[in-house]
């Protein structure tokens, strides 16, 4: 049985490059442009941007997760760390207490590193960084500390997909698995449901290309676990809110056909979604089926299909 045993960041750690990148990202919080909101607030002096995050790291929870994609879960689970606050702030967010209300505990870099080590000791297959964008500097610095303590698990960058290229380039060689959402195929929906983020489709498409350039197609090792590559999630929404066919078309035309795409069926109206009628009900079996058929017709061959027997 032969598979990747060293995570990407170890090489950067050995040359000092990992710490340098962490310091660079940290300095960007003085006029914050860590995400496409580019608020320019000084988080290092305690100001909070659109994401409601200052330089204080807030973590909501960390634990082995058995509800993520099967190639990330395996037998030991995916070692999830849920970060509080969010830069996208969707009205239908299932984790709204964490993302919108910022519930969680202030956490030092040492403590974040210790969480990673704890998840490794529990037998998790990876460190799954959920909503990492606004805390990317903290994460890179903490990974450096954790590597010194023996961390050897691959990092999963579990993001909304709305990422600046400049930031992603600092993660080249740090992240092993990119797990981005591709939420919307059109900017009108993105603006309506995600706090004015009409740039979402354009920025996310460029981000996906950069992620693919860095890590390539995700392929399971002989034990069924994915340790490297790009895994895209698309949440099908009711009434074509997510413009799913455009999402599928773009992936099929711009990334390899064997790109891992998880077509998610579990949408339900959470948080404020009941006030947004097109998004105020679950997705139907027929709506989900149409998206799966569109993906197959477009030639995508590595679909993770959940929910409905079709
Ligand atoms: S990470 Fe937060 S403070 Fe920084 S640009 Fe994005 S929303 Fe603004």
XYZ file of C-alpha atoms and ligand atoms in Angstrom:
318
model
C 0.000 0.000 0.000
C 1.684 3.211 -1.142
C 0.316 6.681 -0.602
C 1.389 10.184 0.299
C 2.657 10.128 3.878
C 3.935 13.685 4.196
C 1.651 16.699 4.055
C 2.678 19.540 1.759
C 3.457 22.083 4.484
C 6.372 20.147 5.969
C 8.752 21.140 3.176
C 7.831 24.819 3.625
C 8.231 24.463 7.374
C 11.768 23.121 7.019
C 12.907 26.114 4.942
C 11.195 28.728 7.141
C 8.879 29.654 4.278
C 5.749 28.579 6.180
C 6.379 31.016 9.023
C 7.263 33.746 6.524
C 3.971 33.262 4.719
C 2.110 33.321 8.019
C 3.758 36.616 8.959
C 2.935 38.058 5.535
C -0.726 37.094 5.855
C -0.795 38.436 9.410
C 0.494 41.825 8.267
C -2.312 41.993 5.716
C -4.774 42.312 8.597
C -3.492 45.836 9.268
C -5.519 46.927 6.264
C -7.469 43.762 5.803
C -7.825 42.314 2.357
C -7.847 38.642 3.238
C -11.115 38.132 1.376
C -12.884 39.788 -1.559
C -14.710 42.235 0.755
C -11.332 44.031 1.137
C -12.660 46.042 4.094
C -9.271 47.704 4.776
C -9.953 47.795 8.530
C -7.034 47.467 10.934
C -7.797 44.138 12.600
C -4.449 44.257 14.395
C -5.762 47.237 16.385
C -8.999 45.481 17.250
C -11.204 46.698 14.424
C -13.668 44.232 12.933
C -14.466 43.970 9.248
C -17.573 42.713 7.479
C -16.785 39.220 8.777
C -16.943 40.512 12.396
C -13.439 39.145 13.028
C -10.638 41.139 14.599
C -7.193 39.657 15.147
C -8.636 37.588 18.020
C -9.120 34.032 16.854
C -12.544 32.576 17.712
C -13.100 28.836 17.340
C -16.551 27.292 17.722
C -15.613 23.620 18.039
C -13.189 20.899 17.029
C -13.969 17.207 16.761
C -13.837 14.172 14.487
C -16.631 14.561 11.911
C -18.255 11.566 10.269
C -20.695 13.475 8.064
C -18.198 14.836 5.549
C -17.391 13.234 2.182
C -16.593 9.509 2.574
C -12.998 9.802 1.223
C -12.276 12.374 3.942
C -14.004 10.461 6.738
C -12.689 6.887 6.388
C -12.704 5.052 9.701
C -11.158 7.758 11.871
C -13.243 10.740 10.795
C -12.339 14.129 9.394
C -10.714 16.340 12.023
C -12.897 19.410 11.744
C -12.145 22.785 13.302
C -15.086 25.185 12.964
C -14.020 28.826 12.847
C -16.459 31.477 14.039
C -17.620 34.452 11.920
C -17.706 34.492 8.111
C -16.951 36.805 5.205
C -19.767 35.613 2.909
C -22.704 35.511 5.360
C -25.431 33.682 3.417
C -29.031 34.218 4.560
C -29.652 30.445 4.532
C -26.582 29.441 6.560
C -27.068 26.188 8.461
C -24.354 27.219 10.957
C -25.669 30.745 11.485
C -24.992 30.824 15.224
C -21.310 30.360 14.419
C -21.012 32.272 11.152
C -23.352 35.226 11.801
C -23.472 35.460 15.580
C -19.827 34.499 16.077
C -20.431 32.027 18.883
C -17.226 30.357 20.022
C -14.255 30.828 22.289
C -11.193 33.013 21.985
C -8.310 30.730 21.103
C -4.560 31.307 21.013
C -2.316 30.082 18.219
C -0.850 27.536 20.638
C -4.322 26.278 21.467
C -5.229 26.015 17.783
C -2.057 23.998 17.181
C -2.953 21.766 20.153
C -6.416 21.159 18.660
C -4.745 19.898 15.475
C -2.488 17.580 17.459
C -5.463 16.341 19.495
C -7.406 15.476 16.317
C -4.377 13.631 14.981
C -4.103 11.625 18.209
C -7.786 10.677 17.909
C -7.042 9.021 14.563
C -8.561 11.561 12.170
C -7.379 11.408 8.558
C -7.003 15.146 8.024
C -7.360 18.590 9.586
C -10.543 20.035 8.093
C -10.512 23.851 8.422
C -14.145 24.954 8.152
C -14.689 28.593 7.076
C -10.980 29.458 7.277
C -10.713 32.532 5.035
C -10.748 35.364 7.573
C -8.393 33.442 9.913
C -5.955 32.234 7.271
C -3.006 34.011 8.917
C -3.751 32.385 12.279
C -4.066 28.996 10.607
C -0.746 29.151 8.745
C 1.104 30.258 11.877
C -0.585 27.573 13.992
C 0.237 24.858 11.453
C 3.894 25.830 11.849
C 3.621 25.367 15.627
C 1.735 22.101 15.223
C 4.292 20.762 12.734
C 6.966 21.226 15.402
C 4.770 19.171 17.745
C 4.463 16.352 15.233
C 1.468 17.221 13.054
C 1.574 15.098 9.902
C -2.041 15.181 8.686
C -3.022 16.832 5.382
C -4.878 20.146 5.589
C -8.361 20.480 4.092
C -9.238 24.073 3.190
C -13.034 23.923 3.515
C -14.108 27.252 2.047
C -17.090 29.020 0.512
C -14.977 29.285 -2.641
C -14.993 33.095 -2.687
C -11.243 33.501 -2.336
C -8.769 36.096 -3.584
C -6.028 34.778 -5.855
C -3.370 36.688 -3.929
C -4.263 34.799 -0.759
C -4.527 31.424 -2.448
C -1.024 31.831 -3.846
C 0.254 32.116 -0.267
C -1.361 28.720 0.376
C 0.417 26.991 -2.502
C 2.322 24.122 -0.882
C 0.488 24.588 2.433
C -2.923 23.118 1.650
C -3.253 19.516 0.471
C -6.968 19.349 -0.199
C -9.101 22.229 -1.346
C -12.778 21.678 -0.526
C -14.514 24.766 -1.953
C -18.189 25.394 -2.482
C -19.281 26.591 -5.887
C -22.547 28.065 -4.637
C -23.895 30.237 -7.430
C -23.657 30.353 -11.187
C -24.992 33.885 -11.356
C -24.138 37.078 -9.546
C -27.703 38.244 -8.989
C -28.442 35.317 -6.672
C -25.055 35.664 -5.028
C -25.788 39.300 -4.230
C -29.281 38.565 -2.947
C -28.476 35.596 -0.744
C -24.880 36.351 0.245
C -24.815 39.965 1.349
C -24.154 41.705 -1.951
C -21.421 39.346 -3.156
C -22.237 39.778 -6.845
C -18.623 38.978 -7.732
C -19.050 35.458 -6.382
C -19.203 33.559 -9.726
C -16.280 35.414 -11.306
C -14.023 35.285 -8.272
C -14.871 31.667 -7.454
C -14.197 30.478 -11.011
C -10.716 32.011 -10.886
C -10.187 30.574 -7.412
C -11.131 27.071 -8.577
C -8.651 27.281 -11.444
C -5.902 28.315 -9.027
C -6.807 25.553 -6.557
C -6.711 23.002 -9.357
C -3.351 24.341 -10.543
C -1.965 23.828 -7.042
C -3.312 20.387 -6.122
C -4.846 18.814 -9.255
C -7.580 16.201 -9.404
C -8.437 14.476 -6.118
C -7.855 10.744 -6.297
C -8.340 8.271 -3.436
C -5.364 6.267 -2.270
C -5.562 2.485 -2.150
C -7.237 2.707 1.262
C -10.032 4.889 -0.169
C -8.839 8.074 1.572
C -8.202 11.279 -0.405
C -5.051 13.072 0.781
C -4.502 15.561 -2.010
C -6.508 17.365 -4.670
C -9.535 19.511 -5.419
C -13.000 18.461 -4.223
C -15.840 20.788 -5.236
C -19.187 21.018 -3.473
C -22.345 22.342 -5.106
C -25.496 22.733 -3.012
C -28.590 22.466 -5.188
C -31.145 25.080 -4.126
C -34.890 25.273 -4.871
C -36.230 27.254 -7.816
C -32.801 27.277 -9.455
C -31.538 29.864 -6.963
C -28.000 28.492 -7.345
C -28.094 28.475 -11.195
C -26.819 24.917 -11.006
C -26.624 24.252 -14.728
C -24.203 27.156 -15.184
C -22.092 25.815 -12.313
C -22.014 22.355 -13.904
C -21.370 23.723 -17.395
C -18.427 25.800 -16.209
C -16.803 22.941 -14.302
C -17.166 20.588 -17.264
C -15.680 23.106 -19.683
C -12.827 24.387 -17.521
C -11.651 21.511 -15.325
C -10.909 17.844 -16.068
C -13.951 15.612 -16.441
C -12.753 13.491 -13.524
C -12.881 16.450 -11.127
C -14.579 15.406 -7.874
C -17.948 17.158 -7.618
C -20.252 16.594 -4.667
C -23.776 17.514 -5.759
C -25.465 18.192 -2.444
C -29.178 17.639 -1.880
C -29.531 18.640 1.749
C -30.608 22.263 1.362
C -33.213 23.348 3.858
C -34.284 26.879 4.699
C -32.304 27.920 7.777
C -31.694 31.256 9.478
C -33.404 34.002 7.409
C -34.230 31.911 4.336
C -37.970 31.881 5.112
C -37.983 35.603 4.292
C -36.613 34.859 0.803
C -39.449 32.941 -0.919
C -37.519 31.244 -3.766
C -35.191 29.762 -1.140
C -37.841 29.105 1.514
C -38.408 25.406 0.921
C -36.223 22.282 0.560
C -35.051 21.218 -2.873
C -37.304 18.667 -4.591
C -36.228 15.259 -5.862
C -36.961 16.394 -9.405
C -34.820 19.539 -9.071
C -31.926 17.508 -7.714
C -32.262 14.869 -10.399
C -32.122 17.505 -13.152
C -28.783 18.787 -11.864
C -27.316 15.284 -11.644
C -28.459 14.537 -15.188
C -26.980 17.822 -16.403
C -23.647 16.871 -14.804
C -23.669 13.464 -16.443
C -24.664 14.935 -19.794
C -21.822 17.451 -19.494
C -19.379 14.559 -19.184
C -18.454 14.829 -15.490
C -17.460 11.356 -14.342
C -16.567 11.720 -10.652
C -19.841 12.734 -9.040
C -20.642 12.295 -5.369
C -24.422 11.946 -5.459
C -26.371 11.976 -2.245
C -29.858 11.993 -0.999
C -32.228 10.743 -3.641
C -32.316 7.305 -5.292
C -32.015 8.141 -8.996
S -11.463 38.918 6.135
Fe -13.016 40.158 7.209
S -12.040 42.114 7.645
Fe -10.785 41.056 6.115
S -11.479 41.826 4.146
Fe -12.651 39.958 4.576
S -14.536 40.622 5.623
Fe -13.060 42.334 5.690
